[in-house]
């Protein structure tokens, strides 16, 4: 598995803050209905841990297994967990990758946000089958699909502008079809000081496009949209449960 994220991990908190703000309102009420005594929550591709915080707040007694394969992203995740007394008691950080990550015998929920497209269809099918076989009664798999349903040309667009200290940051994102279901995204971080460009960090990653219908079919589970997700540009959050 290629680690797309380490080269840009130093900037990722700015992306994750936006992701958490847009997807958190969908995730929290779904998890609130889960029986967290039946097993831990497994979060797959936990990134820097912003969604981990949302899971922990929604299920205050749950144990959480936060799986993250990128070394630099995992460093931020571990720092976030280690410096919060509550998270430290409850969150176990694991270096592994889907679909063959180690799974507890029973899980009350799995959270897969912004990750599914990093897997091709056979790998996803294997992941859903493995998660389904571990789900406790009433358990759910919550998947965020990132909103790119089919390959298409996406011209370079300024996706984030933010400031930290005396530096201004811009995140530019572009994408092109790369054959079959695949998109190749190119992202560029530009760092400015007093209007002068002082750094530029580019990277690219591949993303297998998938929509909620395909997700439902390949998962072998029943699905529903997360209720809080509405409106143009809202993230697509799908709740899967055993049929
Ligand atoms: C778009 S980020 C999302 C991070 C986090 N879930 C969030 O929403 O803020 C995708 C994350 O998935 C991780 N990832 C990529 N491939 C993975 C795989 N096969 N298994 C688990 N995680 C993976 C990346 O390292 C990265 O941290």
XYZ file of N, CA and C and ligand atoms in Angstrom:
756
model
N 0.831 -1.203 0.000
C 0.000 0.000 0.000
C 0.870 1.259 0.000
N 0.628 2.158 -0.969
C 1.439 3.373 -1.006
C 0.936 4.369 0.037
N 1.870 4.972 0.755
C 1.491 5.975 1.758
C 1.430 7.349 1.071
N 0.214 7.719 0.633
C 0.039 9.003 -0.042
C 0.115 10.175 0.932
N -0.073 9.887 2.208
C -0.402 10.972 3.134
C 0.779 11.555 3.900
N 1.857 10.759 4.088
C 2.961 11.295 4.897
C 3.545 12.606 4.348
N 3.703 12.741 2.993
C 4.318 13.989 2.508
C 3.500 15.251 2.821
N 2.191 15.088 3.038
C 1.347 16.273 3.278
C 0.706 16.260 4.668
N 1.148 15.312 5.513
C 0.513 15.157 6.827
C 0.644 16.406 7.691
N 1.743 17.153 7.494
C 1.944 18.362 8.319
C 0.813 19.370 8.104
N 0.129 19.286 6.951
C -0.941 20.234 6.641
C -2.332 19.666 6.947
N -2.403 18.341 7.229
C -3.707 17.658 7.153
C -4.734 18.148 8.167
N -4.263 18.698 9.282
C -5.233 19.184 10.270
C -6.213 20.202 9.668
N -5.738 20.967 8.693
C -6.625 21.970 8.089
C -7.727 21.299 7.264
N -7.394 20.175 6.634
C -8.405 19.411 5.893
C -9.334 18.710 6.884
N -8.722 18.089 7.889
C -9.499 17.278 8.832
C -10.495 18.125 9.623
N -10.113 19.354 9.932
C -11.030 20.226 10.676
C -12.295 20.460 9.857
N -12.107 20.679 8.569
C -13.272 20.902 7.700
C -14.094 19.619 7.557
N -13.386 18.488 7.389
C -14.089 17.202 7.264
C -14.921 16.911 8.506
N -14.318 17.145 9.667
C -15.020 16.849 10.921
C -16.245 17.748 11.067
N -16.103 19.002 10.649
C -17.239 19.924 10.770
C -18.372 19.531 9.835
N -18.023 18.997 8.647
C -19.101 18.671 7.709
C -19.678 17.271 7.944
N -18.854 16.324 8.374
C -19.337 14.947 8.518
C -19.723 14.578 9.942
N -19.187 15.283 10.909
C -19.480 14.972 12.308
C -20.962 14.998 12.632
N -21.693 16.006 12.159
C -23.127 16.053 12.465
C -23.892 14.848 11.926
N -23.376 14.182 10.883
C -24.033 12.969 10.385
C -23.659 11.760 11.230
N -22.410 11.715 11.673
C -21.903 10.518 12.354
C -22.420 10.388 13.791
N -22.410 11.486 14.512
C -22.700 11.414 15.952
C -24.068 10.784 16.248
N -25.160 11.208 15.596
C -26.455 10.597 15.916
C -26.558 9.133 15.522
N -25.859 8.725 14.470
C -25.875 7.305 14.080
C -25.235 6.463 15.182
N -24.095 6.924 15.696
C -23.389 6.152 16.723
C -24.141 6.158 18.046
N -24.877 7.227 18.283
C -25.583 7.338 19.567
C -26.567 6.184 19.766
N -27.010 5.544 18.672
C -27.953 4.432 18.797
C -27.293 3.074 18.949
N -25.975 3.038 19.067
C -25.245 1.764 19.079
C -24.963 1.340 20.520
N -24.993 0.015 20.771
C -24.689 -0.516 22.107
C -23.183 -0.735 22.222
N -22.500 0.202 22.859
C -21.036 0.136 22.886
C -20.509 -0.875 23.895
N -21.405 -1.560 24.615
C -20.926 -2.629 25.500
C -20.673 -3.916 24.715
N -21.136 -3.949 23.451
C -21.025 -5.199 22.686
C -19.648 -5.363 22.031
N -18.815 -4.334 22.060
C -17.481 -4.442 21.468
C -16.980 -3.063 21.118
N -15.702 -2.946 20.739
C -15.165 -1.621 20.402
C -15.682 -1.096 19.065
N -15.468 0.198 18.851
C -15.631 0.802 17.532
C -14.288 0.683 16.824
N -14.308 0.227 15.574
C -13.085 0.229 14.778
C -13.167 1.378 13.792
N -12.189 2.264 13.863
C -12.123 3.366 12.897
C -10.992 3.054 11.920
N -11.335 3.002 10.652
C -10.362 2.583 9.636
C -9.894 3.806 8.847
N -8.587 4.056 8.870
C -8.047 5.272 8.244
C -8.375 6.475 9.107
N -7.915 6.426 10.358
C -8.303 7.451 11.342
C -7.620 8.791 11.088
N -6.608 8.813 10.214
C -5.944 10.078 9.895
C -5.356 10.707 11.144
N -5.620 11.990 11.319
C -5.043 12.718 12.454
C -5.939 12.672 13.696
N -7.069 11.974 13.611
C -7.859 11.725 14.821
C -9.019 12.677 15.070
N -9.326 13.517 14.122
C -10.468 14.426 14.337
C -11.784 13.658 14.435
N -11.947 12.656 13.556
C -13.181 11.859 13.610
C -13.163 10.959 14.851
N -11.981 10.548 15.261
C -11.850 9.753 16.499
C -12.466 10.521 17.670
N -12.215 11.813 17.717
C -12.788 12.630 18.803
C -14.315 12.634 18.747
N -14.845 12.674 17.524
C -16.314 12.679 17.377
C -16.898 11.347 17.859
N -16.227 10.249 17.507
C -16.685 8.920 17.953
C -16.660 8.857 19.478
N -15.563 9.317 20.056
C -15.413 9.249 21.518
C -16.488 10.075 22.224
N -16.829 11.228 21.647
C -17.849 12.076 22.277
C -19.245 11.466 22.114
N -19.491 10.815 20.966
C -20.826 10.248 20.714
C -21.073 9.007 21.568
N -19.994 8.265 21.872
C -20.108 7.025 22.650
C -19.135 7.105 23.818
N -19.523 7.779 24.898
C -18.563 8.097 25.964
C -17.994 6.890 26.699
N -18.627 5.705 26.542
C -18.061 4.525 27.229
C -17.344 3.591 26.268
N -17.349 3.894 25.000
C -16.829 2.932 24.014
C -15.308 2.893 24.016
N -14.783 1.690 23.788
C -13.380 1.563 23.423
C -13.283 1.752 21.908
N -12.189 2.326 21.465
C -12.021 2.644 20.040
C -10.684 2.090 19.576
N -10.716 1.390 18.452
C -9.479 0.939 17.814
C -9.298 1.826 16.584
N -8.279 2.683 16.612
C -8.062 3.652 15.532
C -6.917 3.144 14.661
N -7.255 2.704 13.453
C -6.284 2.073 12.554
C -5.805 3.106 11.538
N -4.485 3.268 11.432
C -3.961 4.268 10.492
C -2.600 3.798 9.972
N -2.487 3.570 8.650
C -1.228 3.031 8.112
C -0.137 4.061 7.824
N -0.492 5.332 7.672
C 0.520 6.340 7.301
C 1.281 6.792 8.552
N 2.603 6.676 8.507
C 3.410 6.974 9.699
C 3.194 8.400 10.189
N 3.219 9.351 9.276
C 3.120 10.754 9.707
C 1.718 11.076 10.221
N 0.704 10.542 9.539
C -0.668 10.765 10.024
C -0.841 10.110 11.397
N -0.263 8.914 11.548
C -0.409 8.190 12.825
C 0.304 8.933 13.953
N 1.382 9.623 13.611
C 2.094 10.394 14.643
C 1.187 11.493 15.206
N 0.452 12.161 14.326
C -0.464 13.211 14.797
C -1.601 12.582 15.602
N -2.112 11.456 15.098
C -3.196 10.733 15.798
C -2.749 10.330 17.207
N -1.565 9.737 17.299
C -1.071 9.279 18.607
C -0.865 10.468 19.539
N -0.380 11.560 18.992
C -0.191 12.759 19.816
C -1.539 13.262 20.348
N -2.538 13.279 19.464
C -3.871 13.741 19.895
C -4.410 12.851 21.015
N -4.251 11.542 20.846
C -4.776 10.592 21.845
C -3.970 10.693 23.148
N -2.653 10.763 23.014
C -1.789 10.716 24.206
C -1.924 11.957 25.074
N -2.320 13.070 24.472
C -2.383 14.321 25.237
C -3.783 14.618 25.759
N -4.704 13.668 25.589
C -6.066 13.840 26.103
C -6.334 12.678 27.057
N -6.498 12.968 28.346
C -6.603 11.897 29.345
C -7.739 10.929 29.049
N -8.866 11.446 28.539
C -10.004 10.565 28.260
C -9.705 9.669 27.062
N -9.220 10.271 25.968
C -8.915 9.461 24.780
C -7.853 8.414 25.108
N -6.891 8.804 25.896
C -5.773 7.916 26.238
C -6.242 6.615 26.899
N -7.297 6.706 27.694
C -7.832 5.514 28.363
C -8.577 4.605 27.382
N -9.074 5.177 26.285
C -10.069 4.445 25.494
C -9.650 4.126 24.067
N -8.676 4.862 23.539
C -8.337 4.704 22.116
C -7.022 3.950 21.967
N -7.051 2.868 21.180
C -5.836 2.119 20.858
C -5.478 2.420 19.407
N -4.273 2.917 19.192
C -3.829 3.277 17.839
C -3.097 2.079 17.227
N -3.487 1.699 16.016
C -2.932 0.502 15.377
C -2.367 0.865 14.000
N -1.168 0.381 13.723
C -0.548 0.528 12.408
C -0.968 -0.660 11.545
N -1.964 -0.458 10.703
C -2.431 -1.530 9.811
C -3.233 -0.896 8.686
N -3.533 -1.697 7.676
C -4.276 -1.191 6.525
C -5.403 -2.147 6.157
N -6.504 -1.587 5.694
C -7.594 -2.396 5.156
C -7.150 -2.973 3.802
N -7.637 -4.138 3.436
C -8.716 -4.866 4.096
C -8.261 -5.871 5.147
N -6.917 -6.074 5.281
C -6.471 -7.193 6.119
C -6.020 -6.768 7.500
N -6.577 -5.684 7.989
C -6.241 -5.225 9.331
C -6.740 -6.237 10.377
N -6.059 -6.306 11.539
C -6.580 -7.179 12.603
C -7.881 -6.606 13.148
N -8.861 -7.470 13.382
C -10.165 -7.003 13.895
C -10.487 -7.716 15.194
N -11.099 -7.013 16.163
C -11.589 -7.690 17.367
C -12.670 -8.711 16.985
N -12.911 -9.669 17.869
C -13.875 -10.728 17.569
C -15.267 -10.155 17.322
N -15.633 -9.135 18.087
C -16.938 -8.481 17.921
C -16.719 -6.982 17.953
N -17.436 -6.273 17.086
C -17.345 -4.810 17.095
C -18.755 -4.226 17.137
N -18.885 -3.097 17.807
C -20.218 -2.473 17.850
C -20.424 -1.571 16.628
N -19.331 -1.098 16.040
C -19.452 -0.242 14.862
C -18.095 -0.148 14.176
N -18.144 0.175 12.893
C -16.923 0.541 12.162
C -17.187 1.884 11.493
N -16.150 2.709 11.469
C -16.251 4.035 10.849
C -15.170 4.096 9.769
N -15.597 4.358 8.539
C -14.682 4.332 7.386
C -14.890 5.652 6.635
N -14.186 6.689 7.080
C -14.415 8.038 6.530
C -13.263 8.446 5.623
N -13.595 8.694 4.352
C -12.594 9.188 3.411
C -11.564 8.142 3.026
N -11.912 6.875 3.100
C -10.934 5.807 2.900
C -11.351 4.816 1.807
N -12.657 4.594 1.631
C -13.126 3.488 0.775
C -12.516 3.555 -0.621
N -12.358 4.758 -1.189
C -11.834 4.899 -2.543
C -10.354 4.595 -2.663
N -9.671 4.436 -1.534
C -8.276 4.007 -1.603
C -8.173 2.501 -1.865
N -9.315 1.806 -1.789
C -9.332 0.362 -2.031
C -10.037 0.093 -3.353
N -9.542 -0.898 -4.113
C -10.285 -1.291 -5.309
C -11.465 -2.181 -4.891
N -12.299 -2.518 -5.869
C -13.539 -3.213 -5.512
C -13.300 -4.547 -4.795
N -12.398 -5.422 -5.292
C -12.194 -6.689 -4.564
C -11.737 -6.466 -3.115
N -10.880 -5.477 -2.903
C -10.405 -5.213 -1.529
C -11.554 -4.697 -0.667
N -12.399 -3.848 -1.250
C -13.544 -3.340 -0.460
C -14.488 -4.479 -0.103
N -14.764 -5.338 -1.082
C -15.695 -6.449 -0.810
C -15.158 -7.298 0.340
N -13.862 -7.519 0.308
C -13.252 -8.305 1.403
C -13.413 -7.567 2.744
N -13.201 -6.252 2.710
C -13.323 -5.479 3.954
C -14.752 -5.544 4.494
N -15.746 -5.297 3.624
C -17.146 -5.299 4.105
C -17.502 -6.675 4.678
N -17.015 -7.745 3.994
C -17.341 -9.100 4.475
C -16.728 -9.327 5.852
N -15.504 -8.879 6.021
C -14.831 -9.075 7.320
C -15.534 -8.262 8.414
N -15.912 -7.026 8.083
C -16.580 -6.198 9.101
C -17.947 -6.784 9.448
N -18.683 -7.199 8.396
C -20.031 -7.740 8.607
C -19.982 -8.930 9.552
N -18.961 -9.773 9.386
C -18.891 -11.000 10.196
C -18.575 -10.693 11.665
N -18.085 -9.482 11.956
C -17.741 -9.132 13.349
C -18.790 -8.243 14.016
N -19.760 -7.759 13.224
C -20.714 -6.787 13.790
C -21.622 -7.418 14.841
N -21.716 -6.776 15.992
C -22.664 -7.219 17.027
C -24.091 -6.896 16.547
N -25.098 -7.589 17.104
C -26.483 -7.233 16.749
C -26.713 -5.738 16.969
N -27.316 -5.092 15.987
C -27.548 -3.644 16.090
C -26.354 -2.806 15.667
N -25.259 -3.469 15.303
C -24.044 -2.740 14.925
C -24.153 -2.122 13.539
N -23.317 -1.122 13.278
C -23.353 -0.421 11.987
C -21.937 -0.198 11.457
N -21.867 -0.109 10.131
C -20.643 0.336 9.460
C -20.992 1.677 8.808
N -20.318 2.729 9.211
C -20.642 4.066 8.709
C -19.532 4.479 7.738
N -19.939 4.784 6.498
C -18.958 5.025 5.429
C -19.175 6.421 4.852
N -18.106 7.183 4.774
C -18.174 8.478 4.083
C -17.486 8.332 2.731
N -18.213 8.734 1.672
C -17.763 8.421 0.312
C -17.032 9.569 -0.376
N -16.916 10.701 0.196
C -16.124 11.820 -0.328
C -16.706 12.481 -1.583
N -17.857 12.013 -2.045
C -18.588 12.785 -3.045
C -18.148 12.691 -4.495
N -17.188 11.823 -4.837
C -16.837 11.677 -6.259
C -17.395 10.334 -6.729
N -18.537 10.394 -7.394
C -19.254 9.156 -7.716
C -18.777 8.492 -8.989
N -18.300 9.287 -9.948
C -17.816 8.765 -11.234
C -16.549 9.543 -11.598
N -15.645 8.926 -12.368
C -14.480 9.678 -12.827
C -14.902 10.885 -13.662
N -14.314 12.016 -13.424
C -14.604 13.228 -14.202
C -13.434 14.189 -14.068
N -13.365 15.117 -14.996
C -12.295 16.109 -14.968
C -12.630 17.138 -13.891
N -11.703 17.385 -12.993
C -11.900 18.428 -11.972
C -10.747 19.419 -12.115
N -11.010 20.609 -12.678
C -9.919 21.565 -12.862
C -9.371 22.037 -11.523
N -8.113 22.500 -11.489
C -7.530 22.933 -10.214
C -8.416 23.971 -9.531
N -8.711 23.726 -8.269
C -9.574 24.652 -7.524
C -8.981 24.866 -6.138
N -9.123 26.091 -5.655
C -8.673 26.400 -4.301
C -9.693 25.805 -3.329
N -9.249 24.819 -2.558
C -10.183 24.084 -1.704
C -10.143 24.571 -0.255
N -8.977 25.026 0.177
C -8.856 25.537 1.554
C -7.931 26.745 1.535
N -8.307 27.770 2.275
C -7.386 28.887 2.562
C -7.433 29.082 4.074
N -6.275 29.108 4.703
C -6.252 29.162 6.168
C -4.968 29.884 6.600
N -4.926 30.280 7.847
C -3.725 30.943 8.367
C -3.328 30.304 9.682
N -2.028 30.108 9.857
C -1.488 29.653 11.142
C -0.279 30.543 11.417
N -0.326 31.242 12.524
C 0.750 32.186 12.819
C 0.843 33.237 11.715
N 2.044 33.461 11.232
C 2.225 34.481 10.184
C 2.195 33.886 8.781
N 1.818 32.601 8.705
C 1.783 31.963 7.380
C 0.339 31.773 6.905
N 0.151 32.004 5.620
C -1.144 31.745 4.978
C -0.980 30.496 4.105
N -1.984 29.630 4.189
C -1.923 28.341 3.495
C -3.029 28.263 2.449
N -2.682 27.690 1.303
C -3.695 27.388 0.282
C -3.563 25.928 -0.116
N -4.732 25.284 -0.276
C -4.744 23.888 -0.736
C -5.482 23.831 -2.059
N -4.735 23.490 -3.108
C -5.308 23.375 -4.445
C -5.491 21.904 -4.790
N -6.654 21.577 -5.362
C -6.965 20.184 -5.679
C -7.446 20.100 -7.129
N -6.911 19.120 -7.867
C -7.371 18.851 -9.231
C -7.476 17.343 -9.406
N -8.308 16.900 -10.340
C -8.437 15.463 -10.570
C -8.723 15.163 -12.025
N -8.288 13.971 -12.468
C -8.564 13.530 -13.839
C -8.902 12.053 -13.821
N -9.776 11.615 -14.745
C -10.026 10.180 -14.876
C -8.714 9.469 -15.205
N -8.517 8.288 -14.600
C -7.252 7.563 -14.802
C -7.511 6.137 -15.262
N -8.685 5.896 -15.884
C -8.998 4.568 -16.396
C -9.935 3.811 -15.469
N -10.980 3.221 -16.073
C -11.941 2.461 -15.280
C -12.622 3.353 -14.246
N -12.674 2.867 -13.017
C -13.351 3.636 -11.955
C -12.407 4.638 -11.275
N -11.187 4.767 -11.821
C -10.131 5.465 -11.066
C -10.041 6.954 -11.394
N -9.838 7.751 -10.363
C -9.469 9.169 -10.500
C -8.054 9.336 -9.954
N -7.276 10.204 -10.613
C -5.987 10.581 -10.021
C -6.094 12.038 -9.579
N -5.952 12.252 -8.291
C -6.016 13.604 -7.744
C -4.603 14.141 -7.543
N -4.437 15.422 -7.840
C -3.176 16.108 -7.555
C -3.491 17.231 -6.582
N -2.751 17.277 -5.500
C -3.000 18.342 -4.526
C -1.707 19.130 -4.320
N -1.868 20.422 -4.138
C -0.706 21.284 -3.903
C -0.983 22.199 -2.713
N -0.097 22.151 -1.753
C -0.136 23.112 -0.644
C 0.821 24.258 -0.955
N 0.348 25.479 -0.827
C 1.212 26.649 -0.996
C 1.215 27.422 0.316
N 2.405 27.771 0.742
C 2.558 28.503 1.998
C 3.102 29.895 1.671
N 2.412 30.917 2.145
C 2.787 32.307 1.876
C 3.151 33.010 3.183
N 4.099 33.908 3.079
C 4.411 34.799 4.205
C 4.423 36.209 3.651
N 3.578 37.054 4.210
C 3.440 38.441 3.730
C 3.236 38.472 2.213
N 2.409 37.536 1.709
C 2.081 37.540 0.288
C 3.105 36.874 -0.606
N 4.246 36.461 -0.056
C 5.289 35.812 -0.860
C 5.181 34.295 -0.703
N 5.199 33.584 -1.811
C 5.199 32.119 -1.762
C 6.531 31.644 -1.194
N 6.482 30.891 -0.075
C 7.753 30.426 0.514
C 7.915 28.905 0.449
N 6.792 28.188 0.223
C 6.908 26.723 0.065
C 5.801 26.237 -0.843
N 6.076 25.146 -1.536
C 5.034 24.489 -2.326
C 5.251 22.990 -2.204
N 4.220 22.251 -1.796
C 4.340 20.797 -1.618
C 3.206 20.138 -2.404
N 3.572 19.361 -3.425
C 2.563 18.695 -4.259
C 2.607 17.199 -4.045
N 1.471 16.579 -4.259
C 1.389 15.125 -4.168
C 0.235 14.667 -5.038
N 0.183 13.380 -5.340
C -0.986 12.873 -6.053
C -1.397 11.548 -5.428
N -2.663 11.233 -5.569
C -3.143 9.942 -5.068
C -4.271 9.439 -5.958
N -4.457 8.120 -5.936
C -5.513 7.493 -6.736
C -6.731 7.229 -5.872
N -7.897 7.323 -6.501
C -9.161 7.156 -5.776
C -10.146 6.394 -6.660
N -10.569 5.229 -6.190
C -11.591 4.460 -6.921
C -12.957 5.060 -6.602
N -13.595 5.602 -7.624
C -14.893 6.247 -7.383
C -15.939 5.188 -7.047
N -16.847 5.569 -6.187
C -17.903 4.640 -5.740
C -19.084 5.478 -5.278
N -20.299 4.988 -5.565
C -21.482 5.690 -5.047
C -22.214 4.789 -4.047
N -23.275 5.314 -3.462
C -23.931 4.582 -2.370
C -24.630 3.318 -2.883
N -25.113 3.332 -4.146
C -25.763 2.122 -4.687
C -24.745 0.989 -4.809
N -23.587 1.335 -5.357
C -22.559 0.299 -5.497
C -22.092 -0.189 -4.128
N -21.933 0.766 -3.207
C -21.507 0.391 -1.853
C -22.495 -0.612 -1.246
N -23.781 -0.329 -1.402
C -24.795 -1.214 -0.833
C -24.692 -2.601 -1.454
N -24.590 -2.629 -2.804
C -24.505 -3.928 -3.500
C -23.298 -4.720 -3.034
N -22.135 -4.082 -3.035
C -20.914 -4.857 -2.761
C -20.768 -5.210 -1.283
N -21.461 -4.461 -0.419
C -21.317 -4.716 1.026
C -22.101 -5.935 1.493
N -23.160 -6.305 0.742
C -24.025 -7.392 1.191
C -24.816 -7.022 2.425
N -24.936 -5.721 2.701
C -25.692 -5.250 3.875
C -26.847 -4.364 3.410
N -27.698 -3.994 4.337
C -28.727 -3.002 4.009
C -28.135 -1.626 4.317
N -28.642 -0.614 3.601
C -28.047 0.714 3.794
C -29.116 1.780 3.926
N -28.720 2.863 4.544
C -29.556 4.069 4.595
C -28.616 5.259 4.646
N -29.075 6.406 4.119
C -28.232 7.591 4.268
C -28.262 8.058 5.716
N -27.171 8.620 6.193
C -27.173 9.204 7.539
C -28.086 10.429 7.503
N -28.993 10.509 8.452
C -30.095 11.467 8.373
C -29.653 12.914 8.269
N -28.555 13.262 8.911
C -28.184 14.676 8.970
C -27.590 15.191 7.667
N -27.358 14.280 6.711
C -26.667 14.689 5.492
C -27.663 15.152 4.448
N -27.709 16.421 4.182
C -28.614 16.967 3.171
C -27.923 18.113 2.449
N -28.453 18.432 1.280
C -28.001 19.636 0.579
C -26.834 19.403 -0.358
N -26.724 20.272 -1.355
C -25.641 20.156 -2.326
C -24.299 20.341 -1.623
N -23.328 19.506 -2.002
C -21.984 19.635 -1.437
C -21.825 18.953 -0.088
N -22.930 18.440 0.487
C -22.809 17.747 1.771
C -22.098 16.413 1.538
N -21.296 15.945 2.491
C -20.634 14.664 2.305
C -21.668 13.545 2.238
N -21.331 12.479 1.489
C -22.255 11.353 1.393
C -21.878 10.339 2.468
N -22.710 10.241 3.492
C -22.439 9.323 4.605
C -23.508 8.237 4.597
N -23.048 6.989 4.487
C -23.961 5.853 4.342
C -23.822 4.944 5.565
N -24.973 4.489 6.074
C -24.979 3.595 7.232
C -25.326 2.189 6.745
N -24.422 1.242 6.962
C -24.648 -0.154 6.576
C -24.929 -0.983 7.831
N -25.852 -1.930 7.686
C -26.149 -2.826 8.812
C -26.426 -4.209 8.251
N -26.249 -5.226 9.084
C -26.478 -6.593 8.630
C -27.912 -6.731 8.139
N -28.088 -7.478 7.033
C -29.438 -7.627 6.445
C -30.301 -8.492 7.346
C -8.820 11.301 3.445
S -7.930 10.714 4.840
C -9.258 10.633 6.029
C -8.775 10.666 7.461
C -9.901 10.630 8.506
N -10.744 9.456 8.342
C -10.740 11.889 8.430
O -11.870 11.827 7.927
O -10.245 12.943 8.866
C -7.682 8.998 4.455
C -6.879 8.226 5.500
O -6.973 6.830 5.202
C -5.701 6.251 5.332
N -5.661 5.059 4.450
C -5.321 4.993 3.144
N -5.398 3.726 2.705
C -5.816 2.975 3.762
C -6.073 1.588 3.955
N -5.936 0.688 2.960
N -6.478 1.175 5.181
C -6.626 2.052 6.196
N -6.387 3.372 6.068
C -5.987 3.832 4.877
C -4.729 7.332 4.931
O -3.429 7.099 5.442
C -5.397 8.576 5.513
O -4.986 8.847 6.821
